[in-house]
PDB file of C-alpha atoms in Angstrom:
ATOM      1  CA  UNK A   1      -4.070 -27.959  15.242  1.00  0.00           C
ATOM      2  CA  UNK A   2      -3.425 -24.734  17.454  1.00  0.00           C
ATOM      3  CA  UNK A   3      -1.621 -25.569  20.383  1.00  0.00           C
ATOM      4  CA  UNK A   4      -0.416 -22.256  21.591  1.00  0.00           C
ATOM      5  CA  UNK A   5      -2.104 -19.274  20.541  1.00  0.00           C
ATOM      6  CA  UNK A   6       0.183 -15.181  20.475  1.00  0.00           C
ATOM      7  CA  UNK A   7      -1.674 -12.236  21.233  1.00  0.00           C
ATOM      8  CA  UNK A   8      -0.679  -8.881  20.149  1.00  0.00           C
ATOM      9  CA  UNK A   9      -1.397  -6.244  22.673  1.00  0.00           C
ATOM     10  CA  UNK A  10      -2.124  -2.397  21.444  1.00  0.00           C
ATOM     11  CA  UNK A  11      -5.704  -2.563  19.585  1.00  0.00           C
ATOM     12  CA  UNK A  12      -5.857  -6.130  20.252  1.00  0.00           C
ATOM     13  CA  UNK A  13      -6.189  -7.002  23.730  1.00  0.00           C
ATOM     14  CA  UNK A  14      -5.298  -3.761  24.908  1.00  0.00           C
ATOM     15  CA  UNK A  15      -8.295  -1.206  23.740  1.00  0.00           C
ATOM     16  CA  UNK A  16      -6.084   2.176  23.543  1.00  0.00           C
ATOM     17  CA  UNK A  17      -7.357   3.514  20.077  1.00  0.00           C
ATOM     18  CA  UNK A  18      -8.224   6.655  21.659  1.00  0.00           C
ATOM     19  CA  UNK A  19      -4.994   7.206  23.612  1.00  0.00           C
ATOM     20  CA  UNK A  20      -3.046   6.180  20.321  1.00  0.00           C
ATOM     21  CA  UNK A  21      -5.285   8.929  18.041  1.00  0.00           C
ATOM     22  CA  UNK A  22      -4.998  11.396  20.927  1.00  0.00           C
ATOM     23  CA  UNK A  23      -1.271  11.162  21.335  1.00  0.00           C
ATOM     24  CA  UNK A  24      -0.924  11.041  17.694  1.00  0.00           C
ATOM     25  CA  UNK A  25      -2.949  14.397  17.415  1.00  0.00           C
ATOM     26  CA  UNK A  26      -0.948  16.174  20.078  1.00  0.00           C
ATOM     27  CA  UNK A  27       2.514  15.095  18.656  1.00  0.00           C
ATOM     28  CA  UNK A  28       1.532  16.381  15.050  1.00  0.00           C
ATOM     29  CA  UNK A  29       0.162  19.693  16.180  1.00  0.00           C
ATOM     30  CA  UNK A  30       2.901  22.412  15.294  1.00  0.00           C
ATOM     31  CA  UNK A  31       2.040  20.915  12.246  1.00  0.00           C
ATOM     32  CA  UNK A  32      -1.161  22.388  11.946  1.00  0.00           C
ATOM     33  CA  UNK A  33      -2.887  19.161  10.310  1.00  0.00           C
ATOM     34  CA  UNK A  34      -6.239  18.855  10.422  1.00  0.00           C
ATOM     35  CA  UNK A  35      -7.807  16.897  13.773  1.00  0.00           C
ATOM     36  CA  UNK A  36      -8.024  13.106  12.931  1.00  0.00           C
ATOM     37  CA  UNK A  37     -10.819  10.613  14.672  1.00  0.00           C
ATOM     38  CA  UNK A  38     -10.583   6.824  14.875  1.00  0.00           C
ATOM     39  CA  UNK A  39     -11.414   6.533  11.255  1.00  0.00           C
ATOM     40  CA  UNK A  40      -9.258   8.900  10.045  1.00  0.00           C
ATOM     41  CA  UNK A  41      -5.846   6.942  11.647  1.00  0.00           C
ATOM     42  CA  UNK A  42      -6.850   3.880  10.616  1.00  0.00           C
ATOM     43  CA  UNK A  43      -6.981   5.241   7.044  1.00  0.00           C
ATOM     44  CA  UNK A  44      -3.295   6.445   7.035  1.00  0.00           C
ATOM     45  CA  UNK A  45      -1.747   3.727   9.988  1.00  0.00           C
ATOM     46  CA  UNK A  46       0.977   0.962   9.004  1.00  0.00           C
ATOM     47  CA  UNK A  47       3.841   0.201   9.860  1.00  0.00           C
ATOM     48  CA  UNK A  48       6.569   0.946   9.767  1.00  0.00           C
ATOM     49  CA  UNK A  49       4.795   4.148  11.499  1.00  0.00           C
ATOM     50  CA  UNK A  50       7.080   6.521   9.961  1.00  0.00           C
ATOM     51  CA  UNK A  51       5.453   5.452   6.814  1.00  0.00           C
ATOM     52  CA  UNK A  52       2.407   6.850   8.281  1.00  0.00           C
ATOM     53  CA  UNK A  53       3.525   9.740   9.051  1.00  0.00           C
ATOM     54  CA  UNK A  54       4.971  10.223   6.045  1.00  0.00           C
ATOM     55  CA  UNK A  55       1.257   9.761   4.251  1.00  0.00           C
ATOM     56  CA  UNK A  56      -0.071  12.328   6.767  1.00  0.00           C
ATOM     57  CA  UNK A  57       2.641  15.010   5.792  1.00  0.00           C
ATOM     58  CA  UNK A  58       2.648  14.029   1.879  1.00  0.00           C
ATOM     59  CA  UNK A  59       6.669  14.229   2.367  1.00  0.00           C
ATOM     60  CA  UNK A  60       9.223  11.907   3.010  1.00  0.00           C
ATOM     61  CA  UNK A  61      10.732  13.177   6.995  1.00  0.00           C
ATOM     62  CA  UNK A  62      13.553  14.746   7.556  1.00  0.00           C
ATOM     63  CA  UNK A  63      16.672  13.901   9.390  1.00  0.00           C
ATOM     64  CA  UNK A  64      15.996  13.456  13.031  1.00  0.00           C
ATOM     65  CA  UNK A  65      12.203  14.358  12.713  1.00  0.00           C
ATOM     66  CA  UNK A  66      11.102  10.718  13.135  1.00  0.00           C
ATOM     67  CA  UNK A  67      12.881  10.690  16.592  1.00  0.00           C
ATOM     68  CA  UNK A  68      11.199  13.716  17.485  1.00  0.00           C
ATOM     69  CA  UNK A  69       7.641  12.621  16.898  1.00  0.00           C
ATOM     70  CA  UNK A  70       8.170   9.355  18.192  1.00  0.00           C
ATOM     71  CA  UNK A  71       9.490  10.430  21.339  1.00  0.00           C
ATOM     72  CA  UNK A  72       6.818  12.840  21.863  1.00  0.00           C
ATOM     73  CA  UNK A  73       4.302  10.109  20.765  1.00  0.00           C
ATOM     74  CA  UNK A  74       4.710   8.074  23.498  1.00  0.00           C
ATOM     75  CA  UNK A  75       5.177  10.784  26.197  1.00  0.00           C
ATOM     76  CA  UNK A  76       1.834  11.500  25.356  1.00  0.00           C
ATOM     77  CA  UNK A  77       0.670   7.851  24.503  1.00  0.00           C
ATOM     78  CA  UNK A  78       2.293   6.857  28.088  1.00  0.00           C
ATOM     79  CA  UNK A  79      -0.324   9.797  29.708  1.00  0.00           C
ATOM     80  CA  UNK A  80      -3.388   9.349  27.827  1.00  0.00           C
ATOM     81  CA  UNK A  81      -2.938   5.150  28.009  1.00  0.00           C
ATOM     82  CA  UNK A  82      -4.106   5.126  31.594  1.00  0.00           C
ATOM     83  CA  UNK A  83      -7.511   5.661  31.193  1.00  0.00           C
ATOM     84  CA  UNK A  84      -7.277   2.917  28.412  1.00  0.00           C
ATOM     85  CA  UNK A  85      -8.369  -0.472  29.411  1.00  0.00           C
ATOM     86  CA  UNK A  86      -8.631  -4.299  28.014  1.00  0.00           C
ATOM     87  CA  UNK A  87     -10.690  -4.971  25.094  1.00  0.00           C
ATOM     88  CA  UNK A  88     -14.428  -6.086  25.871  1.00  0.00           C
ATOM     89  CA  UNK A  89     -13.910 -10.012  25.962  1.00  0.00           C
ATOM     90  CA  UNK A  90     -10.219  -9.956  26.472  1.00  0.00           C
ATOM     91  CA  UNK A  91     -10.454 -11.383  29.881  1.00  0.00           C
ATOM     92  CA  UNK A  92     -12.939 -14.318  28.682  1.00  0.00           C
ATOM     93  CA  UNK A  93     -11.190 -14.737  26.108  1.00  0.00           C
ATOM     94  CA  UNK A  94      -7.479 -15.189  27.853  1.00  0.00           C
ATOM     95  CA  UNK A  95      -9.527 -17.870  30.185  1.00  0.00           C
ATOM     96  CA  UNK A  96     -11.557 -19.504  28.031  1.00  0.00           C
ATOM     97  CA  UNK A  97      -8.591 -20.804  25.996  1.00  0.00           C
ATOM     98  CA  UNK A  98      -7.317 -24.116  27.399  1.00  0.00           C
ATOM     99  CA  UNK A  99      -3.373 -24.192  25.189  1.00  0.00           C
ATOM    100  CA  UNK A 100      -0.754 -22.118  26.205  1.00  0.00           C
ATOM    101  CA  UNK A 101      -0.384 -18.687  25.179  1.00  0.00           C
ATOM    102  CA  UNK A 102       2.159 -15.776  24.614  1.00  0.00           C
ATOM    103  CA  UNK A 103       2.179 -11.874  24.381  1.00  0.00           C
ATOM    104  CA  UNK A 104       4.639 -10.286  21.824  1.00  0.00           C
ATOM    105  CA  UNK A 105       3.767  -6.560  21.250  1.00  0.00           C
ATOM    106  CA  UNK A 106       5.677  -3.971  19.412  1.00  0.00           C
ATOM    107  CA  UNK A 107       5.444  -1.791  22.412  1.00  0.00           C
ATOM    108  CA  UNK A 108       8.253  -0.512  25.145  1.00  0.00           C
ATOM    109  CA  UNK A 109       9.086  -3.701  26.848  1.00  0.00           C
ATOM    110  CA  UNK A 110       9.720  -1.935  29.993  1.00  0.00           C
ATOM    111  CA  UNK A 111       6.544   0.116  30.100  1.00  0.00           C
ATOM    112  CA  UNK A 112       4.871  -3.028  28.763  1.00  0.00           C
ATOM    113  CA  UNK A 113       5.549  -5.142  31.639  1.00  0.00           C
ATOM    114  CA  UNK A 114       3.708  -3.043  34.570  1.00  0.00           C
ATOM    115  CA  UNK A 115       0.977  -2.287  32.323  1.00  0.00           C
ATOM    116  CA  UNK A 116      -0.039  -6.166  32.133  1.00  0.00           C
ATOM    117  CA  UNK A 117       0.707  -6.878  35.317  1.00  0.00           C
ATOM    118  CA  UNK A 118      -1.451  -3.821  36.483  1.00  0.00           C
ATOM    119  CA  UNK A 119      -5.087  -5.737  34.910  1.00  0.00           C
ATOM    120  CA  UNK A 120      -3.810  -8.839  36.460  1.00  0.00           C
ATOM    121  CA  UNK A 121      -3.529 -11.071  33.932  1.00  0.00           C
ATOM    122  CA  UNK A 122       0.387 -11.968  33.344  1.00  0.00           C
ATOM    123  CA  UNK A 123      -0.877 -15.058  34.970  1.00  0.00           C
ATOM    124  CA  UNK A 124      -2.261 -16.242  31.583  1.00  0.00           C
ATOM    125  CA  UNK A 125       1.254 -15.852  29.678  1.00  0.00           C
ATOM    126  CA  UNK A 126       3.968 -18.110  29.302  1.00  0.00           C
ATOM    127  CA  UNK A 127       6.413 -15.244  27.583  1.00  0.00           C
ATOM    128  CA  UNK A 128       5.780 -11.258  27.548  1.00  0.00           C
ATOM    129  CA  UNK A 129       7.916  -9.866  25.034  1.00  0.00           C
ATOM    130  CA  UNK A 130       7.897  -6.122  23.857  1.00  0.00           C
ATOM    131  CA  UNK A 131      10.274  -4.627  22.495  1.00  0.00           C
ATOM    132  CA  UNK A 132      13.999  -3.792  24.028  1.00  0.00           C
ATOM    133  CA  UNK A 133      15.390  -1.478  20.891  1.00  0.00           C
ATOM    134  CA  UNK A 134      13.916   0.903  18.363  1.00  0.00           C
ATOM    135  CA  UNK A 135      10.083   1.425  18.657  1.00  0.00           C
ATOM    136  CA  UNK A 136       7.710   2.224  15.273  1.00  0.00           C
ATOM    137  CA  UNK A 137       9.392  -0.979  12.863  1.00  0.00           C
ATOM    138  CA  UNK A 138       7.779  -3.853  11.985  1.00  0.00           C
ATOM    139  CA  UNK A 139       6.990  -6.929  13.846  1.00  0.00           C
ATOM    140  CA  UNK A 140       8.491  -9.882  11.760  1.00  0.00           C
ATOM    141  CA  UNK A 141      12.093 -10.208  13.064  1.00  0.00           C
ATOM    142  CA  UNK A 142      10.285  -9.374  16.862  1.00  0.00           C
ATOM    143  CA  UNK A 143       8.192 -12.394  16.196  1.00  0.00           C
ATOM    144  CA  UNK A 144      10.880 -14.749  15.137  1.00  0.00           C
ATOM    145  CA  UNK A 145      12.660 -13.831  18.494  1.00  0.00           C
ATOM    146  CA  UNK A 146       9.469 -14.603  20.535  1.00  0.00           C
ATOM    147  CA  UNK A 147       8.844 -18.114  18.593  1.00  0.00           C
ATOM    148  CA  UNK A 148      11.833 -19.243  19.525  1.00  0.00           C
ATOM    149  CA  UNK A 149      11.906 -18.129  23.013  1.00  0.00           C
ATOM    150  CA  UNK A 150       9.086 -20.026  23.885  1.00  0.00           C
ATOM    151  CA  UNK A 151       9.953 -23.112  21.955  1.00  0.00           C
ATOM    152  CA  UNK A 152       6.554 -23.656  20.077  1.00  0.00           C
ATOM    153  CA  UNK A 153       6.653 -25.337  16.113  1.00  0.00           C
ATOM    154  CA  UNK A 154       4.834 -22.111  13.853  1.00  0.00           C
ATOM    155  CA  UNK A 155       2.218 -24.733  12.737  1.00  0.00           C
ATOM    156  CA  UNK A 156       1.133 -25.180  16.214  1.00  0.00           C
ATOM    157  CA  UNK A 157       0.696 -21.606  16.684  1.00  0.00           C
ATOM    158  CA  UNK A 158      -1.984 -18.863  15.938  1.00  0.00           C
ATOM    159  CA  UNK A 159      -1.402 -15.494  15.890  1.00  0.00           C
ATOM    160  CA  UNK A 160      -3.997 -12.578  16.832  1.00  0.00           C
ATOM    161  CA  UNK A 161      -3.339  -9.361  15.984  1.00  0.00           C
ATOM    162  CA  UNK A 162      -5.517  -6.405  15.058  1.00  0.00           C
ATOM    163  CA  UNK A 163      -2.875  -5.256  12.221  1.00  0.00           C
ATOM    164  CA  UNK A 164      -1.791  -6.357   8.360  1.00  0.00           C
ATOM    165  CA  UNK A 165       1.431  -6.352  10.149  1.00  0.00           C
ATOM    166  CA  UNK A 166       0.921  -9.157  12.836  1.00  0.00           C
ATOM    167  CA  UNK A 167      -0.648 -11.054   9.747  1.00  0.00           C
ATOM    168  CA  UNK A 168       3.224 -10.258   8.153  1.00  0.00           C
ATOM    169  CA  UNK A 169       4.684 -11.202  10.820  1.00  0.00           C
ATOM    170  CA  UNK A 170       2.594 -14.373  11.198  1.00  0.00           C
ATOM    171  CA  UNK A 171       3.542 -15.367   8.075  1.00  0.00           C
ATOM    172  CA  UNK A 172       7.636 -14.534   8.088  1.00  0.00           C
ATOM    173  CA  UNK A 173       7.578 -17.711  11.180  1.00  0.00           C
ATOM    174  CA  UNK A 174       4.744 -19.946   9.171  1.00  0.00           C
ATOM    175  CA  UNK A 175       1.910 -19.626  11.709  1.00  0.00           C
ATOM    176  CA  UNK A 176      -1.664 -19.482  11.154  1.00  0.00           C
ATOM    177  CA  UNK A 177      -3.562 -15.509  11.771  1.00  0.00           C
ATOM    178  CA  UNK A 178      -6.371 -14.238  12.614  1.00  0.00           C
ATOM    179  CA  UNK A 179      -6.607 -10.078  12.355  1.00  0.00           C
ATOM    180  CA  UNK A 180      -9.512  -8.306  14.831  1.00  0.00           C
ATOM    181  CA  UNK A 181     -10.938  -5.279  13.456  1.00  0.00           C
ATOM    182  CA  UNK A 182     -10.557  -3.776  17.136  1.00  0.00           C
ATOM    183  CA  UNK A 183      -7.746  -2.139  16.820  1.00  0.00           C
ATOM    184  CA  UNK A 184      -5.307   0.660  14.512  1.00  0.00           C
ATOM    185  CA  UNK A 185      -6.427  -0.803  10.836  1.00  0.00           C
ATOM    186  CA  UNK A 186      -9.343  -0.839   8.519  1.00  0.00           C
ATOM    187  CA  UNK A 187     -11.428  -3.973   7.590  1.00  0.00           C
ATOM    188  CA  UNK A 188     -10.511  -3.258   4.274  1.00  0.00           C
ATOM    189  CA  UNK A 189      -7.074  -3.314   4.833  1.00  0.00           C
ATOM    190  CA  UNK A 190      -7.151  -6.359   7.141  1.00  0.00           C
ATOM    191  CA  UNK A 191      -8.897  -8.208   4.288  1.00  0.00           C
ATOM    192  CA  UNK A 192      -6.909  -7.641   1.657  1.00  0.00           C
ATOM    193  CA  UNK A 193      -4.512  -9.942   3.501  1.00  0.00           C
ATOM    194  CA  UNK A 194      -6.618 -13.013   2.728  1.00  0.00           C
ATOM    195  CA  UNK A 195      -6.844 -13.692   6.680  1.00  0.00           C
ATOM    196  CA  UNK A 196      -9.610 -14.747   8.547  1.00  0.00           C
ATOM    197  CA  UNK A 197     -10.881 -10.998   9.984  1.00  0.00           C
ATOM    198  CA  UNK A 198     -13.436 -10.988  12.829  1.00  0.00           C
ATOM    199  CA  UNK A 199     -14.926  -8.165  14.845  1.00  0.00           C
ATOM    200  CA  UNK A 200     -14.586  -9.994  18.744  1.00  0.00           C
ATOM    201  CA  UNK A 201     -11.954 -12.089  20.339  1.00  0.00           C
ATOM    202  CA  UNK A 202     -14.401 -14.497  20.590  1.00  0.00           C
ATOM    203  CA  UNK A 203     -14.691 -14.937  17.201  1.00  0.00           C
ATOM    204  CA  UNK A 204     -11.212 -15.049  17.022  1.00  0.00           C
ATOM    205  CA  UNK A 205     -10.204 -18.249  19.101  1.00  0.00           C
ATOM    206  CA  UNK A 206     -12.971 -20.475  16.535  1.00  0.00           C
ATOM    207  CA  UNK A 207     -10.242 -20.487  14.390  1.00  0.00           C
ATOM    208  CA  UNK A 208      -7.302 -21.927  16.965  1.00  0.00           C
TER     209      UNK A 208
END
């Protein structure tokens, strides 16, 4: 039985597709790559994001070129992000669930922070947790961290997430996931998982 439920936040409760494919267009454009849509990430996105970027150049990077584009990533993520805002039924779904519930996102701890605060619903939250170190990896070890800050058993817990990741992740602690098709990854590619997959938040707190 769900007790406490951990929500990712970029794609999932966060809407911010377009400031991801925007900032992700702008960083690659000395590059000369052709424009990508919504679609078009989602087919090459998963972490760890360098991986992605390595499908989008066909080449492995080079020394120091990861750094590069993931510095300039966010300095245009961090622009475009403001006119960004919470996924359609985030808010109803944040108050319609009656457990406790957590936030641990792969994003900037420090610019993570402000930005919940700013829609007013930290309220809702018993941890926020982004990250402190290296941005782009994956979520797993980040997850253990966050399970055992808040001091919840992984059987009582179900993760949402909108990426095969967060289901990875879900899995390394032994909680229960469910993966919304909101967010940076294909349904395809969210089903292939074997996880429940839904299209709405909504949807998404059935299965806690």
């Amino acid at each position: 039985m769900t007790k406490h439920i951990i929500w990712d936040w970029n794609g999932t409760l966060f809407h911010d597709i377009d400031a991801v494919v925007g900032a992700t267009n702008e960083v690659f454009k000395p590059y000369e790559l052709p424009i990508l849509d919504a679609d078009g990430f989602r087919a090459v996105y998963t972490r760890p994001i360098w991986l992605a970027y390595e499908r989008m150049l066909g080449r492995a990077l080079e020394d120091g070129e990861w750094e590069r584009l993931d510095d300039g990533f966010h300095e245009h993520y961090f622009r475009l992000s403001v006119a960004c805002g919470l996924a359609a039924d985030a808010l109803a779904a944040l108050q319609g669930w009656a457990g406790t519930q957590s936030l641990c996102s792969m994003a900037p701890h420090a610019h993570l922070v402000p930005l919940v605060e700013s829609f007013a619903i930290h309220q809702h939250f018993t941890r926020i947790d982004g990250l402190l170190g290296t941005t782009g990896g994956e979520k797993a070890a980040h997850m253990s961290a966050h399970l055992a800050a808040i001091g919840v058993e992984p059987a009582d817990v179900l993760v949402i997430g909108d990426s095969v990741d967060d289901g990875l992740a879900a899995r390394h602690v032994g909680a229960q996931a469910v993966l919304y098709t909101g967010g940076m990854t294909t349904r395809a590619d969210l089903q292939a998982t074997g996880l429940p997959v839904v299209d709405t938040l909504a949807d998404a707190l059935s299965y806690a």
